[in-house]
Amino acid sequence: MLVLDNDDTIFAPATAAGRAGVAVVRVSGPGASGCIEALAGPCPPPRYMSLRRLGFTPGDDETIDQALVVFFEAGSSYSGEAMAEFHVHGGRATLARMLDALAHIPGLRMARPGEFTRRAMWNGKLDLAQAEGLADLIDADTESQRKQALALTDGRFSRRISEWREELIVGLALLEAAIEFGEEDDVPEEVLEPVWRRVSKVGRELDQVLDAAVFSKRVREGFEVALVGPPNVGKSSLLNVLSETESAIVSPIPGTTRDVLRVSMDIKGLHVTFLDMAGLRATSDEVEKIGIERALASAKAADIRVFMSSADVDSLNVPVVAGRDDIHVWSKCDRGSGPGDINLSALSGAGVAQLVDLISARLSVRASGCGLAAHERQLEGLRRASDELKAAGAAQEEVCAAHMKYAINGLAGVIDPVDAVEVLDEVFARFCIGK
Ligand code: GDP
């Protein structure tokens, strides 16, 4: 468990390591202005950039760098604390010298991963769901990931949670008043009607977000398209052409088994991982069979299967579960056309763009249905709240009130897990140092 020593003054580079025009080093905490004074002379007025010579020991002429220095007052900074930023030249040696100088200032220490954001949360600058969105935003490779992350970061998801809570709090107040002041043993149905209305409305909306979560998770983690076909039908050749055509994040991920090769790319703003089912063939070898079963399970779990056939190979002789959005491709069409949704040639490139368009169109429909929550932690909270509301709807009044309270508190925990230090540790461990 991380001890929250918020009185320390912390520092870290805010920009990625390596050669660059500028590297930004951030300092956050009560010693921020003193740190500027120690390295750069009198602290400039808040939010004004000042060009300074950075030196270290008084009386020593050593210049660390010429840098832009800026100071933010507590309450008006990213972390909510007093902060200093040093915009130094972005070379490795300059940055190393700067960090060394900071480490020698008494009371300063290097920040832990995500510690600036954690302090920002501590100071009420953002909630946990927004912090998770920020980590996603930094990791976002594609346009759809960026948009989804932004919806978390800018508080849209958190606002939805607050609205649901408010709705339920009003419902609970009505229910408790009815229980307390009701003259008869049974509370009349017309008094309870507004309570049930609220419970079922929030429950319905929660379920909608949960249903859409499959797609939100796919946007965040990537859609999967399986290339399915017998050996030598042209799967690897197609994968090569696709990864050359579609630029951006092409990254071969070593397959989990030798039977599945995974290659990720950016298809029109969506993160898509192609699975090459290399080993799909009928076999009597027991070990190979296990591998093939795994490959078939991956093909089944994929969002789209691209079934490939060609004139020079036999058709696929292992059964693969098909889905609504699957695509049938006739491969090696440079040697003659055949049946299928698309005739394609990895050799000439014919049909490749058409395949990309079709995949992108089918996945975009799914992505457009995505909701706001994509993190398992958030979904867990929503699922629990949804279950409580289902139980509330079926319960007697007092028990119903208890379930509503659990749902209200559970929802609060999604954006503000007050006591859950372990939860925070886990979320912030995903952050880089300097964020
Ligand atoms: P895989 O086993 O399904 O991955 O198939 P490969 O991509 O390794 O291709 C098998 C053979 O078919 C290789 O000799 C390729 O050169 C050839 N091939 C693949 N695609 C095409 C194509 O579009 N046209 C032609 N003429 N040959 C192809």
Short mmCIF file of C-alpha atoms and ligand atoms in Angstrom, two decimals:
data_model
loop_
_atom_site.label_atom_id
_atom_site.label_comp_id
_atom_site.label_asym_id
_atom_site.label_seq_id
_atom_site.Cartn_x
_atom_site.Cartn_y
_atom_site.Cartn_z
CA MET A 1 0.00 0.00 0.00
CA LEU A 2 1.28 3.45 -0.87
CA VAL A 3 1.57 5.89 2.02
CA LEU A 4 0.06 9.22 1.07
CA ASP A 5 2.87 11.54 2.08
CA ASN A 6 1.29 14.61 0.55
CA ASP A 7 3.49 17.03 2.46
CA ASP A 8 6.55 16.12 0.41
CA THR A 9 7.53 18.17 -2.57
CA ILE A 10 7.83 15.88 -5.57
CA PHE A 11 9.45 16.28 -8.98
CA ALA A 12 9.59 14.36 -12.26
CA PRO A 13 9.96 14.95 -15.99
CA ALA A 14 6.52 15.49 -17.53
CA THR A 15 7.75 14.77 -21.05
CA ALA A 16 9.01 11.48 -22.48
CA ALA A 17 12.69 10.68 -22.21
CA GLY A 18 14.86 11.07 -25.29
CA ARG A 19 16.11 13.79 -27.63
CA ALA A 20 13.61 16.61 -28.02
CA GLY A 21 13.46 20.37 -28.37
CA VAL A 22 12.15 20.82 -24.86
CA ALA A 23 11.78 18.70 -21.75
CA VAL A 24 9.40 19.82 -19.03
CA VAL A 25 10.22 19.05 -15.42
CA ARG A 26 7.46 19.50 -12.88
CA VAL A 27 7.74 20.17 -9.17
CA SER A 28 4.67 19.94 -6.94
CA GLY A 29 4.25 20.67 -3.25
CA PRO A 30 4.98 23.29 -0.62
CA GLY A 31 8.63 23.58 -1.69
CA ALA A 32 7.86 24.51 -5.32
CA SER A 33 8.59 28.23 -5.09
CA GLY A 34 11.66 27.61 -2.91
CA CYS A 35 12.91 25.26 -5.56
CA ILE A 36 12.67 28.02 -8.20
CA GLU A 37 14.51 30.38 -5.85
CA ALA A 38 17.26 27.81 -5.28
CA LEU A 39 17.84 27.18 -8.96
CA ALA A 40 16.67 30.25 -10.86
CA GLY A 41 16.50 33.25 -8.55
CA PRO A 42 13.36 35.09 -7.37
CA CYS A 43 10.09 33.29 -8.07
CA PRO A 44 8.29 34.91 -11.05
CA PRO A 45 4.65 36.01 -10.60
CA PRO A 46 2.22 33.07 -10.92
CA ARG A 47 1.51 31.90 -14.50
CA TYR A 48 4.16 34.16 -16.08
CA MET A 49 6.94 32.42 -17.94
CA SER A 50 10.37 33.76 -17.25
CA LEU A 51 13.62 32.97 -19.07
CA ARG A 52 16.27 32.15 -16.49
CA ARG A 53 19.75 30.78 -16.11
CA LEU A 54 19.50 27.68 -13.99
CA GLY A 55 22.45 27.28 -11.65
CA PHE A 56 22.80 25.37 -8.47
CA THR A 57 25.03 26.24 -5.54
CA PRO A 58 25.21 29.97 -4.71
CA GLY A 59 28.62 31.32 -5.62
CA ASP A 60 29.15 28.51 -8.10
CA ASP A 61 29.07 29.57 -11.74
CA GLU A 62 27.90 26.28 -13.13
CA THR A 63 25.00 26.77 -15.48
CA ILE A 64 22.70 23.81 -15.75
CA ASP A 65 20.71 25.27 -18.62
CA GLN A 66 18.87 28.31 -19.93
CA ALA A 67 15.23 27.51 -19.23
CA LEU A 68 11.73 28.87 -19.08
CA VAL A 69 10.42 28.84 -15.56
CA VAL A 70 6.81 29.12 -14.48
CA PHE A 71 5.09 29.04 -11.11
CA PHE A 72 1.48 28.05 -10.31
CA GLU A 73 -0.12 28.86 -6.97
CA ALA A 74 -1.84 26.19 -4.88
CA GLY A 75 -5.42 25.82 -6.10
CA SER A 76 -4.56 26.94 -9.64
CA SER A 77 -2.35 24.12 -10.81
CA TYR A 78 -2.69 20.63 -12.27
CA SER A 79 -2.11 18.94 -8.93
CA GLY A 80 -3.94 21.56 -6.93
CA GLU A 81 -0.71 22.26 -5.01
CA ALA A 82 1.90 24.94 -5.55
CA MET A 83 3.76 23.86 -8.69
CA ALA A 84 6.84 24.87 -10.62
CA GLU A 85 7.69 23.92 -14.20
CA PHE A 86 11.13 24.09 -15.78
CA HIS A 87 11.18 23.94 -19.58
CA VAL A 88 14.76 22.87 -20.21
CA HIS A 89 16.42 21.70 -23.43
CA GLY A 90 15.34 18.15 -24.19
CA GLY A 91 18.69 16.34 -24.23
CA ARG A 92 19.35 13.33 -22.04
CA ALA A 93 22.36 14.89 -20.26
CA THR A 94 20.56 18.20 -19.58
CA LEU A 95 17.57 16.39 -18.15
CA ALA A 96 19.76 14.11 -16.04
CA ARG A 97 21.70 17.13 -14.66
CA MET A 98 18.44 18.94 -13.91
CA LEU A 99 16.95 15.96 -12.07
CA ASP A 100 20.17 15.54 -10.12
CA ALA A 101 20.07 19.21 -9.11
CA LEU A 102 16.47 18.86 -7.92
CA ALA A 103 17.29 15.71 -5.95
CA HIS A 104 19.90 17.71 -4.03
CA ILE A 105 17.42 20.33 -2.85
CA PRO A 106 16.37 19.40 0.72
CA GLY A 107 12.77 18.22 1.02
CA LEU A 108 12.40 17.24 -2.64
CA ARG A 109 12.03 13.70 -3.87
CA MET A 110 11.30 11.99 -7.19
CA ALA A 111 7.55 11.45 -7.81
CA ARG A 112 6.07 7.95 -7.98
CA PRO A 113 4.04 6.85 -11.02
CA GLY A 114 0.82 8.86 -11.24
CA GLU A 115 1.61 10.85 -8.10
CA PHE A 116 0.83 14.28 -9.60
CA THR A 117 -2.59 13.03 -10.71
CA ARG A 118 -3.13 11.30 -7.40
CA ARG A 119 -2.52 14.58 -5.62
CA ALA A 120 -4.84 16.31 -8.09
CA MET A 121 -7.52 13.82 -7.06
CA TRP A 122 -6.73 14.33 -3.41
CA ASN A 123 -7.22 18.07 -3.93
CA GLY A 124 -10.56 17.61 -5.69
CA LYS A 125 -9.28 18.55 -9.17
CA LEU A 126 -10.65 15.33 -10.68
CA ASP A 127 -12.26 12.07 -9.62
CA LEU A 128 -11.07 8.51 -10.10
CA ALA A 129 -13.00 7.86 -13.32
CA GLN A 130 -11.50 11.04 -14.79
CA ALA A 131 -8.03 9.91 -13.69
CA GLU A 132 -8.60 6.57 -15.44
CA GLY A 133 -9.66 8.50 -18.53
CA LEU A 134 -6.44 10.51 -18.37
CA ALA A 135 -4.33 7.33 -18.33
CA ASP A 136 -6.33 6.10 -21.36
CA LEU A 137 -5.83 9.43 -23.12
CA ILE A 138 -2.08 9.15 -22.72
CA ASP A 139 -2.21 5.57 -24.02
CA ALA A 140 -4.65 6.33 -26.86
CA ASP A 141 -3.30 5.23 -30.26
CA THR A 142 -6.44 5.69 -32.34
CA GLU A 143 -9.07 8.38 -32.80
CA SER A 144 -11.85 6.27 -31.27
CA GLN A 145 -9.71 5.55 -28.20
CA ARG A 146 -8.97 9.27 -27.87
CA LYS A 147 -12.66 10.19 -28.03
CA GLN A 148 -13.67 7.55 -25.52
CA ALA A 149 -10.88 8.54 -23.12
CA LEU A 150 -11.91 12.18 -23.40
CA ALA A 151 -15.50 11.35 -22.42
CA LEU A 152 -14.11 9.92 -19.18
CA THR A 153 -11.56 12.69 -18.59
CA ASP A 154 -13.94 15.58 -19.16
CA GLY A 155 -16.34 14.18 -16.57
CA ARG A 156 -19.22 13.00 -18.81
CA PHE A 157 -19.23 9.56 -17.21
CA SER A 158 -18.89 11.02 -13.71
CA ARG A 159 -21.85 13.33 -14.37
CA ARG A 160 -23.99 10.37 -15.43
CA ILE A 161 -23.11 8.63 -12.17
CA SER A 162 -24.02 11.74 -10.15
CA GLU A 163 -27.36 12.04 -11.98
CA TRP A 164 -28.21 8.40 -11.21
CA ARG A 165 -27.28 8.89 -7.57
CA GLU A 166 -29.40 12.02 -7.27
CA GLU A 167 -32.36 10.26 -8.82
CA LEU A 168 -32.03 7.39 -6.35
CA ILE A 169 -31.44 9.67 -3.35
CA VAL A 170 -34.73 11.48 -4.08
CA GLY A 171 -36.46 8.09 -4.49
CA LEU A 172 -34.99 6.84 -1.22
CA ALA A 173 -36.10 9.97 0.64
CA LEU A 174 -39.66 9.46 -0.66
CA LEU A 175 -39.58 5.81 0.35
CA GLU A 176 -38.24 6.51 3.84
CA ALA A 177 -40.83 9.24 4.40
CA ALA A 178 -43.56 6.85 3.28
CA ILE A 179 -42.30 4.15 5.63
CA GLU A 180 -41.94 6.52 8.57
CA PHE A 181 -45.12 8.55 8.26
CA GLY A 182 -47.40 5.98 6.64
CA GLU A 183 -50.50 5.53 8.76
CA GLU A 184 -51.23 2.03 7.69
CA ASP A 185 -48.97 -1.00 7.70
CA ASP A 186 -48.94 -1.17 3.95
CA VAL A 187 -47.69 1.91 2.16
CA PRO A 188 -50.23 2.78 -0.59
CA GLU A 189 -49.09 1.96 -4.11
CA GLU A 190 -49.53 5.54 -5.40
CA VAL A 191 -47.01 6.77 -2.81
CA LEU A 192 -44.52 4.14 -3.88
CA GLU A 193 -45.03 4.63 -7.62
CA PRO A 194 -42.50 7.52 -7.95
CA VAL A 195 -39.96 5.40 -6.06
CA TRP A 196 -40.35 2.40 -8.40
CA ARG A 197 -40.26 4.72 -11.39
CA ARG A 198 -36.87 6.05 -10.30
CA VAL A 199 -35.48 2.63 -9.45
CA SER A 200 -36.50 1.15 -12.78
CA LYS A 201 -35.37 4.18 -14.80
CA VAL A 202 -31.88 4.16 -13.27
CA GLY A 203 -31.73 0.35 -13.52
CA ARG A 204 -32.62 0.52 -17.21
CA GLU A 205 -30.02 3.17 -17.94
CA LEU A 206 -27.35 1.26 -16.02
CA ASP A 207 -28.12 -1.86 -18.06
CA GLN A 208 -27.86 0.12 -21.29
CA VAL A 209 -24.37 1.29 -20.33
CA LEU A 210 -23.45 -2.26 -19.28
CA ASP A 211 -24.74 -3.70 -22.59
CA ALA A 212 -22.71 -1.16 -24.53
CA ALA A 213 -19.62 -1.95 -22.44
CA VAL A 214 -18.68 -4.84 -24.72
CA PHE A 215 -18.10 -2.26 -27.44
CA SER A 216 -16.50 0.32 -25.14
CA LYS A 217 -13.99 -2.32 -24.07
CA ARG A 218 -13.34 -3.18 -27.71
CA VAL A 219 -12.70 0.48 -28.53
CA ARG A 220 -10.30 0.70 -25.60
CA GLU A 221 -8.56 -2.65 -25.99
CA GLY A 222 -9.05 -3.25 -29.72
CA PHE A 223 -11.48 -5.12 -31.97
CA GLU A 224 -10.46 -8.54 -33.25
CA VAL A 225 -10.73 -9.79 -36.82
CA ALA A 226 -9.79 -13.43 -37.45
CA LEU A 227 -8.43 -14.52 -40.82
CA VAL A 228 -9.78 -18.03 -41.22
CA GLY A 229 -8.87 -20.47 -43.95
CA PRO A 230 -6.87 -23.55 -44.84
CA PRO A 231 -3.07 -23.42 -45.08
CA ASN A 232 -1.74 -21.61 -48.17
CA VAL A 233 -4.97 -19.75 -48.90
CA GLY A 234 -3.06 -16.45 -48.54
CA LYS A 235 -3.70 -15.33 -44.93
CA SER A 236 -0.12 -14.26 -44.14
CA SER A 237 0.22 -12.51 -47.48
CA LEU A 238 -2.99 -10.58 -46.83
CA LEU A 239 -1.83 -9.66 -43.31
CA ASN A 240 1.43 -8.32 -44.75
CA VAL A 241 -0.37 -6.19 -47.32
CA LEU A 242 -2.79 -4.89 -44.70
CA SER A 243 -0.07 -3.92 -42.26
CA GLU A 244 1.88 -2.13 -44.98
CA THR A 245 -1.18 -0.23 -46.22
CA GLU A 246 -2.55 0.74 -42.83
CA SER A 247 0.14 2.78 -41.14
CA ALA A 248 0.14 3.95 -37.52
CA ILE A 249 0.36 1.38 -34.79
CA VAL A 250 1.35 -1.73 -36.72
CA SER A 251 2.84 -3.96 -34.07
CA PRO A 252 3.20 -7.70 -34.29
CA ILE A 253 2.21 -9.12 -30.93
CA PRO A 254 3.67 -12.56 -30.29
CA GLY A 255 0.79 -15.03 -30.44
CA THR A 256 -0.43 -16.60 -27.22
CA THR A 257 -0.08 -19.93 -28.96
CA ARG A 258 1.95 -20.86 -32.00
CA ASP A 259 -1.35 -21.19 -33.82
CA VAL A 260 -2.45 -17.57 -33.59
CA LEU A 261 -0.41 -14.63 -34.81
CA ARG A 262 -1.73 -11.21 -33.74
CA VAL A 263 -1.03 -7.99 -35.63
CA SER A 264 -2.58 -4.70 -34.47
CA MET A 265 -3.27 -1.72 -36.68
CA ASP A 266 -5.28 1.46 -36.95
CA ILE A 267 -8.19 0.89 -39.32
CA LYS A 268 -9.86 4.27 -39.96
CA GLY A 269 -9.54 5.37 -36.34
CA LEU A 270 -10.32 2.00 -34.75
CA HIS A 271 -7.76 -0.18 -33.03
CA VAL A 272 -8.04 -3.56 -34.78
CA THR A 273 -6.06 -6.71 -34.09
CA PHE A 274 -5.93 -9.25 -36.92
CA LEU A 275 -5.56 -12.86 -35.87
CA ASP A 276 -3.89 -15.17 -38.36
CA MET A 277 -5.20 -18.67 -37.63
CA ALA A 278 -2.09 -20.31 -38.97
CA GLY A 279 -2.69 -23.88 -37.90
CA LEU A 280 -6.28 -24.60 -38.89
CA ARG A 281 -6.38 -28.06 -40.43
CA ALA A 282 -7.76 -31.50 -39.58
CA THR A 283 -5.17 -33.49 -37.67
CA SER A 284 -4.82 -36.65 -35.60
CA ASP A 285 -1.87 -35.25 -33.61
CA GLU A 286 -3.10 -34.71 -30.03
CA VAL A 287 -0.81 -31.77 -29.24
CA GLU A 288 -1.67 -30.01 -32.48
CA LYS A 289 -5.35 -30.59 -31.75
CA ILE A 290 -5.08 -28.59 -28.49
CA GLY A 291 -3.48 -25.70 -30.37
CA ILE A 292 -6.20 -25.83 -33.01
CA GLU A 293 -8.92 -25.79 -30.36
CA ARG A 294 -7.39 -22.65 -28.90
CA ALA A 295 -7.21 -21.07 -32.34
CA LEU A 296 -10.86 -21.95 -32.93
CA ALA A 297 -11.81 -20.40 -29.59
CA SER A 298 -9.99 -17.20 -30.61
CA ALA A 299 -11.79 -17.23 -33.98
CA LYS A 300 -15.11 -17.65 -32.21
CA ALA A 301 -14.41 -14.76 -29.82
CA ALA A 302 -13.36 -12.42 -32.65
CA ASP A 303 -15.72 -9.63 -33.73
CA ILE A 304 -15.47 -10.56 -37.40
CA ARG A 305 -14.15 -13.66 -39.16
CA VAL A 306 -12.79 -13.26 -42.67
CA PHE A 307 -13.27 -16.69 -44.29
CA MET A 308 -10.78 -17.15 -47.13
CA SER A 309 -10.93 -19.59 -50.03
CA SER A 310 -8.97 -19.85 -53.25
CA ALA A 311 -8.87 -22.03 -56.37
CA ASP A 312 -5.60 -23.78 -55.55
CA VAL A 313 -6.39 -25.07 -52.01
CA ASP A 314 -9.02 -27.38 -50.58
CA SER A 315 -11.76 -25.77 -48.53
CA LEU A 316 -11.45 -25.46 -44.75
CA ASN A 317 -12.06 -28.82 -43.12
CA VAL A 318 -12.43 -27.74 -39.48
CA PRO A 319 -15.74 -26.29 -38.26
CA VAL A 320 -15.55 -22.61 -37.26
CA VAL A 321 -18.44 -20.85 -35.52
CA ALA A 322 -19.70 -18.08 -37.78
CA GLY A 323 -21.23 -14.70 -36.91
CA ARG A 324 -23.48 -12.06 -38.44
CA ASP A 325 -20.69 -9.71 -39.57
CA ASP A 326 -18.40 -12.34 -41.10
CA ILE A 327 -16.91 -11.70 -44.54
CA HIS A 328 -16.21 -14.27 -47.26
CA VAL A 329 -13.21 -13.55 -49.43
CA TRP A 330 -12.06 -15.22 -52.64
CA SER A 331 -8.29 -14.99 -52.46
CA LYS A 332 -5.64 -14.89 -55.26
CA CYS A 333 -8.16 -13.38 -57.68
CA ASP A 334 -5.27 -12.39 -59.95
CA ARG A 335 -5.52 -16.01 -61.09
CA GLY A 336 -9.26 -15.85 -61.66
CA SER A 337 -12.33 -14.72 -59.79
CA GLY A 338 -14.58 -16.84 -57.55
CA PRO A 339 -17.53 -16.71 -55.14
CA GLY A 340 -17.52 -14.48 -52.01
CA ASP A 341 -18.27 -10.96 -50.78
CA ILE A 342 -14.94 -9.74 -52.11
CA ASN A 343 -12.45 -10.99 -54.69
CA LEU A 344 -9.01 -10.15 -53.40
CA SER A 345 -5.39 -10.48 -54.37
CA ALA A 346 -2.55 -9.89 -51.92
CA LEU A 347 -0.26 -9.95 -54.95
CA SER A 348 -1.90 -7.20 -57.01
CA GLY A 349 -3.62 -5.45 -54.10
CA ALA A 350 -7.03 -5.80 -55.75
CA GLY A 351 -9.90 -5.87 -53.27
CA VAL A 352 -7.75 -5.02 -50.24
CA ALA A 353 -9.17 -1.50 -49.85
CA GLN A 354 -12.67 -2.92 -50.29
CA LEU A 355 -12.01 -5.41 -47.47
CA VAL A 356 -10.70 -2.65 -45.19
CA ASP A 357 -13.80 -0.54 -45.96
CA LEU A 358 -16.13 -3.42 -45.17
CA ILE A 359 -14.36 -4.28 -41.90
CA SER A 360 -14.29 -0.63 -40.89
CA ALA A 361 -18.00 -0.16 -41.73
CA ARG A 362 -19.05 -3.20 -39.71
CA LEU A 363 -16.88 -2.34 -36.70
CA SER A 364 -17.90 1.33 -36.78
CA VAL A 365 -21.53 0.30 -36.26
CA ARG A 366 -20.42 -1.57 -33.14
CA ALA A 367 -18.17 1.26 -31.93
CA SER A 368 -21.02 3.77 -32.33
CA GLY A 369 -23.00 1.75 -29.79
CA CYS A 370 -20.27 2.05 -27.19
CA GLY A 371 -21.07 3.47 -23.79
CA LEU A 372 -18.99 5.49 -21.41
CA ALA A 373 -17.60 2.84 -19.09
CA ALA A 374 -14.80 0.66 -20.41
CA HIS A 375 -12.78 -0.21 -17.32
CA GLU A 376 -13.51 -3.44 -15.49
CA ARG A 377 -13.41 -1.54 -12.18
CA GLN A 378 -16.10 0.90 -13.34
CA LEU A 379 -18.22 -1.88 -14.86
CA GLU A 380 -17.98 -3.91 -11.66
CA GLY A 381 -19.43 -0.95 -9.74
CA LEU A 382 -22.23 -0.46 -12.26
CA ARG A 383 -23.05 -4.18 -12.27
CA ARG A 384 -23.31 -4.24 -8.47
CA ALA A 385 -25.56 -1.16 -8.47
CA SER A 386 -27.73 -2.72 -11.18
CA ASP A 387 -28.06 -5.94 -9.15
CA GLU A 388 -29.02 -3.96 -6.04
CA LEU A 389 -31.72 -2.12 -7.97
CA LYS A 390 -33.10 -5.38 -9.35
CA ALA A 391 -33.26 -6.74 -5.81
CA ALA A 392 -34.82 -3.45 -4.63
CA GLY A 393 -37.61 -3.74 -7.18
CA ALA A 394 -38.60 -7.16 -5.86
CA ALA A 395 -38.32 -6.42 -2.13
CA GLN A 396 -40.58 -5.26 0.65
CA GLU A 397 -40.22 -1.52 1.49
CA GLU A 398 -37.61 -1.62 4.27
CA VAL A 399 -35.43 -4.11 2.40
CA CYS A 400 -35.89 -2.09 -0.77
CA ALA A 401 -34.55 1.00 1.05
CA ALA A 402 -31.46 -0.96 2.10
CA HIS A 403 -30.80 -2.11 -1.50
CA MET A 404 -31.23 1.45 -2.74
CA LYS A 405 -28.66 2.65 -0.21
CA TYR A 406 -26.18 0.01 -1.40
CA ALA A 407 -26.76 1.08 -4.99
CA ILE A 408 -26.27 4.77 -4.12
CA ASN A 409 -23.05 4.09 -2.19
CA GLY A 410 -21.81 1.67 -4.83
CA LEU A 411 -22.24 4.30 -7.55
CA ALA A 412 -20.39 6.85 -5.43
CA GLY A 413 -17.51 4.36 -5.12
CA VAL A 414 -17.12 4.25 -8.90
CA ILE A 415 -15.98 7.85 -9.02
CA ASP A 416 -14.78 8.35 -5.47
CA PRO A 417 -13.66 5.21 -3.63
CA VAL A 418 -13.07 6.99 -0.33
CA ASP A 419 -11.42 4.27 1.70
CA ALA A 420 -10.11 2.07 -1.05
CA VAL A 421 -6.40 2.87 -1.01
CA GLU A 422 -5.66 -0.44 -2.76
CA VAL A 423 -7.96 0.56 -5.59
CA LEU A 424 -6.10 3.83 -5.97
CA ASP A 425 -2.73 2.06 -5.84
CA GLU A 426 -3.84 -0.24 -8.64
CA VAL A 427 -5.21 2.54 -10.84
CA PHE A 428 -2.20 4.81 -10.40
CA ALA A 429 0.31 2.03 -10.94
CA ARG A 430 -0.78 2.21 -14.61
CA PHE A 431 0.39 5.81 -14.85
CA CYS A 432 3.85 6.84 -15.90
CA ILE A 433 6.17 8.82 -13.65
CA GLY A 434 5.55 12.51 -14.19
CA LYS A 435 1.80 12.23 -14.74
P1 GDP B 1 -1.28 -18.86 -45.56
O1 GDP B 1 -0.71 -20.20 -45.28
O2 GDP B 1 -2.77 -18.89 -45.63
O3 GDP B 1 -0.78 -17.79 -44.62
O4 GDP B 1 -0.81 -18.47 -47.04
P2 GDP B 1 0.40 -17.56 -47.52
O5 GDP B 1 0.10 -16.13 -47.37
O6 GDP B 1 1.65 -18.07 -46.90
O7 GDP B 1 0.40 -17.89 -49.10
C1 GDP B 1 0.54 -19.18 -49.61
C2 GDP B 1 1.03 -19.10 -51.03
O8 GDP B 1 0.11 -18.42 -51.86
C3 GDP B 1 2.35 -18.34 -51.16
O9 GDP B 1 3.17 -19.00 -52.09
C4 GDP B 1 1.95 -16.98 -51.67
O10 GDP B 1 2.93 -16.38 -52.44
C5 GDP B 1 0.71 -17.30 -52.49
N1 GDP B 1 -0.19 -16.20 -52.54
C6 GDP B 1 -0.72 -15.54 -51.46
N2 GDP B 1 -1.55 -14.57 -51.88
C7 GDP B 1 -1.56 -14.59 -53.23
C8 GDP B 1 -2.23 -13.82 -54.24
O11 GDP B 1 -3.00 -12.91 -53.97
N3 GDP B 1 -2.02 -14.17 -55.52
C9 GDP B 1 -1.20 -15.19 -55.87
N4 GDP B 1 -1.04 -15.45 -57.15
N5 GDP B 1 -0.53 -15.91 -54.95
C10 GDP B 1 -0.70 -15.64 -53.64
#
